[in-house]
């Protein structure tokens, strides 16, 4: 099978990471994976949610949204629909969990880092792209806190990134575009640390279940791609 953009099955789309994209947030990153583009910011708030108060530790929370014109058919803003989109709620919790899993929140003190991921253009893999971009924004935000001597130890234990993989016409394809995702038999979103550990795996047999062999093969493809993803993150401007 030939992929629309001519990529081999185990090749990532082109990744572009632009740091300091906007000026007010302590971390601000525009990340593009192919035609998927997400603005990820990290902002510090000097308080924690009620359940964390008095614990001495901090918190990290994430929000995710798609801009109306990020998709081919205009998507109404949640505020005008009067309720949060279920898919967005699921994705923002995933982003928050992914980043918290690599942090020592005690080292943050009693403050919250807000991660905001806004999809400017969606072409598949917005949640995985958001996690990778949000991690870079978090790094910059933590660097700011260290430089300003607001915290004295780095709460980030390890780098984290994410990518999608799926099964299309019984072939395993890395980093699905929307057209591939929409006809995938199964898909998977994998969040991993730079040390090769798994933070979260969401695997869905959409049109048919995934076999044990396919599951292993999908994870192998992802593990190889992660090396390149982390190289890109570490070398990001
Ligand atoms: N999509 C869309 N409208 C929506 C939701 C999704 O056009 O309301 C498209 C978009 O390109 C997205 C893709 O479908 O990237 C796959 O969506 P999914 O829910 O699987 O999440 P994602 O792959 O973006 O993390």
XYZ file of N, CA and C and ligand atoms in Angstrom:
736
model
N 0.848 -1.205 0.000
C 0.000 0.000 0.000
C 0.886 1.258 0.000
N 0.515 2.213 -0.843
C 1.256 3.482 -0.911
C 0.536 4.499 -0.037
N 1.283 5.150 0.847
C 0.649 6.176 1.687
C 0.488 7.463 0.884
N -0.525 8.221 1.228
C -0.856 9.438 0.488
C 0.349 10.371 0.297
N 1.144 10.504 1.377
C 2.296 11.405 1.286
C 3.596 10.668 0.944
N 3.471 9.399 0.528
C 4.642 8.656 0.077
C 5.549 8.131 1.181
N 5.145 8.332 2.450
C 5.973 7.872 3.574
C 6.014 6.355 3.660
N 7.148 5.811 4.130
C 7.185 4.381 4.452
C 6.307 4.184 5.687
N 5.863 2.939 5.901
C 4.912 2.670 6.987
C 5.412 3.052 8.378
N 6.755 3.001 8.562
C 7.295 3.254 9.901
C 7.974 4.617 10.028
N 7.570 5.555 9.171
C 8.207 6.882 9.188
C 7.256 7.940 9.752
N 7.819 8.810 10.592
C 7.036 9.915 11.178
C 6.802 10.997 10.129
N 5.758 11.787 10.341
C 5.595 12.978 9.508
C 6.680 13.985 9.908
N 6.876 15.037 9.096
C 7.884 16.041 9.445
C 7.451 16.766 10.721
N 8.407 16.905 11.637
C 8.091 17.566 12.914
C 8.783 18.921 12.955
N 8.032 19.938 13.338
C 8.628 21.257 13.530
C 8.212 21.806 14.871
N 9.188 22.198 15.658
C 8.906 22.724 16.995
C 9.439 24.149 17.069
N 8.552 25.094 17.348
C 8.975 26.496 17.502
C 8.725 26.937 18.934
N 9.806 27.226 19.653
C 9.680 27.653 21.052
C 9.416 29.152 21.094
N 9.000 29.656 22.254
C 8.731 31.090 22.474
C 7.804 31.644 21.394
N 6.783 30.900 21.065
C 5.894 31.291 19.960
C 5.031 32.495 20.314
N 4.552 32.543 21.545
C 3.819 33.723 22.030
C 4.538 34.224 23.279
N 4.256 35.474 23.713
C 5.162 36.070 24.705
C 4.734 36.029 26.170
N 3.465 35.777 26.478
C 3.063 35.904 27.882
C 3.277 34.639 28.709
N 3.060 33.484 28.116
C 3.201 32.232 28.879
C 4.674 31.948 29.136
N 4.942 31.255 30.235
C 6.332 30.931 30.579
C 6.891 29.842 29.644
N 6.023 29.099 29.030
C 6.425 28.157 27.983
C 5.423 28.279 26.855
N 5.889 28.414 25.614
C 4.957 28.586 24.489
C 5.551 27.933 23.247
N 4.890 26.910 22.776
C 5.448 26.103 21.691
C 4.417 25.882 20.583
N 4.835 26.127 19.369
C 4.006 25.714 18.230
C 4.625 24.428 17.711
N 3.844 23.362 17.732
C 4.363 22.088 17.224
C 3.551 21.670 16.013
N 4.274 21.237 14.991
C 3.596 20.723 13.789
C 4.106 19.317 13.520
N 3.181 18.403 13.312
C 3.536 17.061 12.822
C 2.773 16.927 11.530
N 3.471 17.061 10.418
C 2.774 17.119 9.148
C 1.828 18.299 9.165
N 0.572 18.081 8.803
C -0.405 19.172 8.765
C -1.136 19.384 10.081
N -0.817 18.594 11.093
C -1.413 18.836 12.419
C -0.574 19.874 13.133
N -1.244 20.943 13.590
C -0.520 22.044 14.243
C -1.208 22.386 15.555
N -0.426 22.402 16.628
C -0.994 22.663 17.957
C -0.158 23.706 18.682
N -0.829 24.690 19.265
C -0.142 25.667 20.112
C -0.251 25.160 21.546
N 0.890 24.990 22.194
C 0.916 24.472 23.569
C 1.580 25.513 24.463
N 0.882 25.942 25.498
C 1.499 26.894 26.427
C 1.506 26.308 27.834
N 2.462 26.776 28.623
C 2.554 26.378 30.035
C 2.627 27.659 30.858
N 1.703 27.807 31.796
C 1.597 29.022 32.609
C 1.578 28.639 34.088
N 2.203 29.473 34.904
C 2.254 29.166 36.336
C 1.185 29.942 37.095
N 0.520 29.249 38.004
C -0.430 29.914 38.904
C 0.031 29.630 40.334
N 0.063 30.677 41.161
C 0.618 30.507 42.514
C -0.398 29.947 43.502
N -1.147 28.942 43.105
C -2.001 28.211 44.039
C -2.287 26.815 43.486
N -2.790 25.950 44.368
C -3.110 24.577 43.941
C -4.596 24.317 44.127
N -5.142 23.277 43.471
C -6.561 22.952 43.668
C -6.822 22.568 45.135
N -8.076 22.704 45.607
C -8.392 22.451 47.019
C -7.854 21.121 47.557
N -7.912 20.040 46.771
C -7.474 18.737 47.286
C -5.969 18.659 47.501
N -5.225 19.648 46.988
C -3.762 19.633 47.158
C -3.297 20.613 48.246
N -4.227 21.491 48.715
C -3.826 22.541 49.655
C -3.218 21.978 50.936
N -2.133 22.580 51.383
C -1.487 22.167 52.630
C -0.575 20.969 52.456
N -0.538 20.396 51.257
C 0.281 19.191 51.036
C 1.738 19.550 50.782
N 1.976 20.812 50.430
C 3.342 21.233 50.108
C 3.708 20.934 48.660
N 2.934 20.118 48.008
C 3.233 19.742 46.621
C 2.438 20.572 45.633
N 2.832 20.492 44.380
C 2.156 21.257 43.334
C 1.278 20.372 42.473
N 0.756 20.967 41.392
C -0.144 20.253 40.506
C 0.082 20.719 39.080
N -0.332 19.875 38.142
C -0.299 20.254 36.730
C -1.629 19.839 36.127
N -2.262 20.763 35.428
C -3.560 20.502 34.826
C -3.501 20.904 33.358
N -4.260 20.199 32.517
C -4.206 20.525 31.089
C -5.599 20.788 30.522
N -5.647 21.682 29.555
C -6.877 21.905 28.790
C -6.548 21.742 27.306
N -7.535 21.237 26.560
C -7.342 20.969 25.126
C -8.582 21.446 24.392
N -8.384 22.089 23.280
C -9.530 22.474 22.448
C -9.111 22.551 20.988
N -10.098 22.373 20.131
C -9.852 22.556 18.699
C -10.464 23.887 18.294
N -9.713 24.705 17.588
C -10.282 25.971 17.112
C -11.329 25.670 16.032
N -12.332 26.548 15.885
C -13.419 26.259 14.930
C -12.942 25.891 13.531
N -11.933 26.597 13.031
C -11.496 26.331 11.652
C -10.318 25.359 11.586
N -10.091 24.608 12.673
C -8.990 23.633 12.647
C -9.387 22.378 11.886
N -10.665 22.237 11.587
C -11.161 21.054 10.876
C -11.938 21.490 9.627
N -12.149 20.552 8.727
C -12.745 20.896 7.430
C -14.159 21.461 7.564
N -14.942 20.901 8.494
C -16.290 21.422 8.737
C -16.226 22.183 10.044
N -16.521 23.500 10.018
C -16.334 24.348 11.198
C -16.913 23.719 12.462
N -16.081 23.722 13.514
C -16.498 23.127 14.783
C -16.912 24.263 15.718
N -18.119 24.174 16.234
C -18.614 25.239 17.105
C -17.807 25.276 18.392
N -17.532 26.482 18.892
C -16.810 26.583 20.165
C -17.692 26.036 21.288
N -17.048 25.363 22.256
C -17.789 24.787 23.384
C -18.621 25.832 24.109
N -18.067 27.030 24.247
C -18.746 28.093 25.004
C -20.111 28.422 24.375
N -20.192 28.275 23.052
C -21.461 28.558 22.375
C -22.393 27.350 22.339
N -21.830 26.174 22.627
C -22.656 24.968 22.723
C -23.161 24.795 24.150
N -22.437 25.458 25.081
C -22.845 25.425 26.486
C -22.315 24.243 27.270
N -21.469 23.411 26.638
C -20.865 22.316 27.409
C -19.557 21.864 26.762
N -18.702 21.290 27.648
C -17.407 20.812 27.169
C -17.605 19.547 26.343
N -16.936 19.532 25.206
C -16.946 18.377 24.323
C -16.337 17.167 25.048
N -17.011 16.002 25.011
C -16.532 14.802 25.703
C -15.153 14.364 25.238
N -14.937 14.456 23.925
C -13.640 14.063 23.370
C -12.528 14.965 23.922
N -12.802 16.286 23.991
C -11.796 17.216 24.529
C -11.492 16.906 25.984
N -12.540 16.574 26.751
C -12.357 16.264 28.179
C -11.433 15.054 28.320
N -11.672 14.039 27.497
C -10.850 12.824 27.533
C -9.399 13.164 27.174
N -9.228 13.976 26.146
C -7.867 14.298 25.686
C -7.118 15.153 26.705
N -7.806 16.123 27.313
C -7.077 16.985 28.246
C -6.652 16.238 29.508
N -7.442 15.236 29.881
C -7.035 14.433 31.040
C -5.822 13.568 30.685
N -5.808 13.059 29.460
C -4.651 12.278 28.993
C -3.376 13.124 29.010
N -3.483 14.355 28.519
C -2.307 15.239 28.474
C -1.792 15.499 29.899
N -2.715 15.796 30.805
C -2.342 16.061 32.206
C -1.659 14.852 32.834
N -2.243 13.669 32.651
C -1.652 12.451 33.239
C -0.252 12.186 32.673
N -0.117 12.372 31.343
C 1.169 12.103 30.694
C 2.275 12.954 31.317
N 1.997 14.241 31.498
C 3.036 15.136 32.017
C 3.280 14.913 33.510
N 2.204 14.667 34.268
C 2.394 14.422 35.713
C 3.196 13.157 35.971
N 3.074 12.192 35.032
C 3.763 10.910 35.257
C 5.281 11.046 35.223
N 5.798 12.131 34.667
C 7.256 12.306 34.642
C 7.719 13.424 35.572
N 6.816 13.863 36.457
C 7.187 14.975 37.349
C 7.190 14.570 38.808
N 8.080 15.223 39.561
C 8.047 15.097 41.007
C 7.375 16.384 41.502
N 6.076 16.302 41.735
C 5.284 17.511 42.010
C 5.641 18.178 43.339
N 6.271 17.440 44.207
C 6.732 18.030 45.484
C 7.719 19.167 45.214
N 8.548 18.966 44.182
C 9.595 19.946 43.864
C 9.036 21.230 43.248
N 7.757 21.203 42.933
C 7.114 22.379 42.328
C 6.621 23.344 43.404
N 6.527 22.887 44.645
C 5.953 23.723 45.708
C 4.461 23.862 45.468
N 3.790 24.675 46.297
C 2.326 24.790 46.159
C 1.941 25.729 45.025
N 2.118 25.270 43.828
C 1.698 26.061 42.659
C 1.222 25.098 41.570
N 0.474 25.658 40.624
C -0.072 24.837 39.530
C 0.522 25.284 38.208
N 0.858 24.322 37.383
C 1.225 24.651 35.994
C 0.020 24.292 35.133
N -0.448 25.290 34.408
C -1.561 25.082 33.465
C -0.993 24.861 32.078
N -1.398 23.764 31.485
C -0.999 23.465 30.115
C -2.228 23.707 29.239
N -2.087 24.540 28.242
C -3.200 24.793 27.313
C -2.797 24.365 25.920
N -3.549 23.434 25.363
C -3.259 22.945 24.021
C -4.408 23.324 23.098
N -4.121 24.158 22.125
C -5.141 24.585 21.177
C -4.760 24.135 19.779
N -5.634 23.331 19.204
C -5.364 22.786 17.871
C -5.696 23.854 16.831
N -4.671 24.259 16.083
C -4.876 25.267 15.034
C -5.326 24.583 13.754
N -4.780 23.393 13.530
C -5.121 22.624 12.330
C -5.032 21.138 12.672
N -6.094 20.405 12.378
C -6.123 18.984 12.732
C -5.998 18.120 11.490
N -5.027 17.202 11.535
C -4.923 16.205 10.463
C -4.477 14.884 11.074
N -5.191 14.468 12.109
C -4.859 13.226 12.809
C -3.766 13.444 13.851
N -3.864 12.673 14.938
C -2.809 12.709 15.954
C -2.704 14.000 16.731
N -3.829 14.683 16.927
C -3.722 15.959 17.654
C -3.367 15.733 19.121
N -3.856 14.623 19.708
C -3.574 14.419 21.144
C -2.102 14.071 21.368
N -1.540 13.268 20.464
C -0.134 12.889 20.650
C 0.773 14.088 20.360
N 0.422 14.854 19.350
C 1.176 16.065 19.006
C 1.102 17.049 20.188
N -0.073 17.153 20.802
C -0.262 18.067 21.942
C 0.614 17.640 23.120
N 0.706 16.347 23.371
C 1.527 15.870 24.507
C 3.000 16.221 24.274
N 3.489 15.955 23.075
C 4.896 16.236 22.782
C 5.177 17.742 22.880
N 4.300 18.548 22.292
C 4.476 20.005 22.352
C 4.356 20.528 23.770
N 3.415 19.973 24.512
C 3.194 20.419 25.901
C 4.406 20.098 26.758
N 5.052 18.979 26.471
C 6.257 18.653 27.247
C 7.345 19.712 27.009
N 7.511 20.142 25.771
C 8.533 21.158 25.473
C 8.165 22.482 26.155
N 6.895 22.838 26.135
C 6.438 24.069 26.807
C 6.672 23.952 28.319
N 6.428 22.773 28.856
C 6.649 22.545 30.290
C 8.128 22.722 30.640
N 8.989 22.173 29.804
C 10.442 22.318 30.012
C 10.824 23.799 30.108
N 10.312 24.615 29.178
C 10.644 26.043 29.175
C 10.090 26.737 30.407
N 8.890 26.320 30.818
C 8.261 26.910 31.999
C 9.088 26.585 33.252
N 9.545 25.354 33.354
C 10.352 24.935 34.503
C 11.698 25.675 34.491
N 12.257 25.843 33.314
C 13.518 26.584 33.181
C 13.350 28.003 33.714
N 12.214 28.621 33.395
C 11.909 29.974 33.886
C 11.845 29.984 35.411
N 11.144 29.003 35.990
C 11.006 28.938 37.458
C 12.366 28.745 38.133
N 13.240 27.979 37.483
C 14.581 27.751 38.049
C 15.423 29.030 37.936
N 15.361 29.667 36.772
C 16.149 30.894 36.565
C 15.712 32.012 37.496
N 14.410 32.092 37.741
C 13.870 33.136 38.633
C 14.035 32.751 40.107
N 14.600 31.605 40.348
C 14.805 31.056 41.701
C 13.485 30.898 42.479
N 12.424 30.645 41.736
C 11.120 30.383 42.360
C 11.106 28.949 42.877
N 11.797 28.063 42.171
C 12.010 26.685 42.657
C 13.515 26.414 42.576
N 14.011 25.488 43.385
C 15.455 25.252 43.286
C 15.852 23.865 42.777
N 14.859 23.012 42.542
C 15.174 21.712 41.950
C 14.251 21.464 40.770
N 14.754 20.802 39.739
C 13.937 20.521 38.555
C 12.938 19.390 38.842
N 11.627 19.698 38.750
C 10.628 18.646 39.031
C 10.459 17.629 37.890
N 11.084 17.901 36.728
C 10.929 16.947 35.604
C 11.943 15.814 35.764
N 11.408 14.607 35.857
C 12.293 13.446 36.023
C 12.828 12.943 34.700
N 12.007 13.080 33.650
C 12.358 12.465 32.366
C 11.524 13.102 31.254
N 12.045 13.093 30.053
C 11.284 13.637 28.922
C 10.159 12.670 28.540
N 9.085 13.236 27.996
C 7.949 12.420 27.576
C 7.483 12.881 26.182
N 7.008 11.943 25.389
C 6.490 12.280 24.055
C 5.460 11.226 23.672
N 4.724 11.499 22.608
C 3.672 10.562 22.214
C 3.548 10.506 20.692
N 3.059 9.372 20.231
C 2.831 9.217 18.789
C 1.706 8.200 18.575
N 1.085 8.274 17.410
C 0.017 7.305 17.112
C 0.529 6.241 16.139
N -0.147 5.119 16.162
C 0.156 4.039 15.226
C -1.172 3.328 14.970
N -1.352 2.786 13.778
C -2.641 2.141 13.511
C -2.509 0.989 12.528
N -3.620 0.333 12.296
C -3.651 -0.740 11.306
C -4.616 -0.313 10.198
N -4.066 -0.211 8.977
C -4.874 0.157 7.808
C -4.654 -0.929 6.755
N -5.727 -1.497 6.270
C -5.640 -2.603 5.299
C -4.639 -3.664 5.770
N -4.736 -3.975 7.032
C -3.893 -5.007 7.678
C -2.399 -4.672 7.725
N -2.057 -3.409 7.439
C -0.651 -3.001 7.556
C -0.509 -2.026 8.723
N 0.645 -2.081 9.363
C 0.874 -1.202 10.511
C 1.475 0.110 10.036
N 0.773 1.198 10.317
C 1.214 2.519 9.872
C 1.495 3.413 11.073
N 2.656 4.064 11.053
C 3.032 4.986 12.123
C 2.454 6.370 11.841
N 2.080 7.088 12.896
C 1.740 8.514 12.820
C 0.672 8.792 11.751
N -0.540 8.346 12.023
C -1.631 8.412 11.051
C -2.112 9.839 10.756
N -2.342 10.121 9.492
C -2.998 11.373 9.109
C -4.507 11.138 9.253
N -5.297 12.192 9.100
C -6.747 12.041 9.253
C -7.316 11.024 8.265
N -6.865 11.092 7.008
C -7.447 10.171 6.011
C -7.110 8.721 6.357
N -5.912 8.499 6.925
C -5.546 7.136 7.332
C -6.327 6.716 8.573
N -6.416 7.665 9.526
C -7.120 7.396 10.792
C -8.588 7.038 10.537
N -9.184 7.740 9.567
C -10.615 7.542 9.357
C -10.943 6.187 8.714
N -9.934 5.515 8.133
C -10.225 4.181 7.594
C -9.438 3.096 8.321
N -8.851 3.452 9.479
C -8.039 2.484 10.230
C -8.919 1.386 10.824
N -8.402 0.157 10.803
C -9.112 -0.950 11.467
C -8.925 -0.851 12.975
N -7.756 -0.360 13.364
C -7.463 -0.187 14.789
C -6.463 0.940 14.928
N -6.484 1.614 16.067
C -5.419 2.600 16.287
C -5.005 2.655 17.739
N -3.828 3.246 17.907
C -3.200 3.240 19.212
C -2.471 4.571 19.422
N -2.599 5.116 20.636
C -1.824 6.310 20.988
C -0.891 5.897 22.107
N 0.389 6.140 21.911
C 1.377 5.673 22.893
C 2.150 6.858 23.464
N 2.186 6.926 24.792
C 2.950 7.969 25.486
C 4.130 7.280 26.168
N 5.351 7.737 25.854
C 6.546 7.087 26.407
C 7.552 8.079 26.950
N 8.396 7.606 27.864
C 9.477 8.459 28.361
C 10.711 8.227 27.494
N 11.683 9.149 27.655
C 12.930 9.030 26.896
C 13.694 7.777 27.318
N 13.406 7.283 28.514
C 14.085 6.068 28.977
C 13.405 4.783 28.509
N 12.392 4.935 27.666
C 11.760 3.760 27.071
C 10.644 3.148 27.900
N 10.191 3.903 28.936
C 9.062 3.385 29.728
C 7.749 3.893 29.137
N 6.666 3.172 29.434
C 5.349 3.572 28.930
C 4.583 4.353 29.993
N 4.029 5.497 29.606
C 3.195 6.272 30.527
C 1.732 5.900 30.318
N 1.336 5.758 29.054
C -0.050 5.376 28.774
C -0.139 4.825 27.353
N -0.958 3.820 27.199
C -1.226 3.254 25.866
C -2.738 3.200 25.711
N -3.245 3.849 24.655
C -4.676 3.756 24.357
C -4.781 2.973 23.059
N -5.245 1.750 23.119
C -5.348 0.939 21.909
C -6.808 0.581 21.689
N -7.274 0.833 20.463
C -8.686 0.626 20.173
C -8.871 -0.207 18.918
N -9.546 -1.313 19.042
C -9.915 -2.103 17.879
C -11.208 -1.514 17.331
N -11.095 -0.583 16.385
C -12.288 0.135 15.893
C -13.156 -0.749 15.003
N -12.515 -1.350 13.986
C -13.272 -2.176 13.031
C -13.062 -3.662 13.276
N -11.948 -3.963 13.951
C -11.688 -5.358 14.337
C -10.699 -5.345 15.504
N -10.654 -6.434 16.275
C -9.705 -6.474 17.395
C -8.252 -6.543 16.908
N -7.340 -6.252 17.810
C -5.901 -6.271 17.506
C -5.330 -7.589 18.032
N -4.515 -8.274 17.211
C -3.929 -9.534 17.695
C -2.718 -9.224 18.581
N -2.307 -10.221 19.335
C -1.118 -10.086 20.182
C 0.113 -9.726 19.332
N 0.253 -10.369 18.172
C 1.406 -10.127 17.291
C 1.399 -8.681 16.793
N 0.199 -8.227 16.396
C 0.102 -6.849 15.902
C 0.432 -5.853 17.013
N -0.053 -6.152 18.198
C 0.192 -5.270 19.340
C 1.697 -5.112 19.562
N 2.404 -6.222 19.524
C 3.868 -6.195 19.713
C 4.529 -5.437 18.567
N 4.087 -5.710 17.344
C 4.677 -5.049 16.180
C 4.425 -3.543 16.229
N 3.234 -3.137 16.668
C 2.901 -1.700 16.746
C 3.817 -1.020 17.765
N 4.010 -1.667 18.900
C 4.849 -1.072 19.938
C 6.312 -0.997 19.486
N 6.743 -1.978 18.708
C 8.123 -1.944 18.197
C 8.333 -0.758 17.261
N 7.349 -0.516 16.393
C 7.439 0.606 15.456
C 7.485 1.929 16.238
N 6.648 2.007 17.264
C 6.591 3.222 18.090
C 7.924 3.437 18.807
N 8.461 2.376 19.383
C 9.715 2.522 20.139
C 10.834 3.081 19.268
N 10.895 2.648 18.015
C 11.944 3.149 17.103
C 11.712 4.627 16.789
N 10.448 4.983 16.576
C 10.108 6.365 16.235
C 10.391 7.308 17.401
N 10.246 6.813 18.604
C 10.447 7.643 19.794
C 11.864 8.208 19.856
N 12.825 7.417 19.384
C 14.223 7.867 19.406
C 14.335 9.158 18.585
N 13.709 9.155 17.412
C 13.746 10.345 16.543
C 12.978 11.510 17.155
N 11.865 11.173 17.786
C 11.029 12.217 18.396
C 11.810 12.922 19.509
N 12.489 12.159 20.334
C 13.261 12.754 21.425
C 14.460 13.543 20.906
N 15.043 13.082 19.797
C 16.151 13.843 19.190
C 15.659 15.220 18.782
N 14.454 15.243 18.221
C 13.862 16.492 17.749
C 13.559 17.422 18.937
N 13.036 16.840 19.995
C 12.704 17.617 21.190
C 13.976 18.209 21.793
N 15.007 17.390 21.913
C 16.239 17.841 22.550
C 16.939 18.912 21.709
N 16.729 18.832 20.379
C 17.384 19.808 19.517
C 16.502 20.981 19.148
N 15.277 21.047 19.737
C 14.297 22.089 19.376
C 14.817 23.488 19.616
N 14.555 24.397 18.679
C 15.038 25.792 18.803
C 14.219 26.552 19.828
N -11.475 15.293 13.670
C -12.319 16.201 13.072
N -13.328 16.742 13.815
C -13.510 16.433 15.118
C -12.654 15.516 15.706
C -11.634 14.960 14.955
O -12.155 16.506 11.890
O -14.443 16.955 15.751
C -10.365 14.731 12.864
C -9.055 15.449 13.122
O -8.267 15.510 11.942
C -8.394 14.571 14.148
C -8.801 13.204 13.598
O -10.152 13.380 13.220
O -6.996 14.773 14.233
C -8.692 12.067 14.561
O -9.414 12.339 15.721
P -9.242 11.499 17.044
O -10.428 11.728 17.897
O -8.835 10.106 16.726
O -8.018 12.230 17.830
P -6.548 12.612 17.399
O -6.043 11.563 16.427
O -6.616 13.971 16.778
O -5.770 12.616 18.675
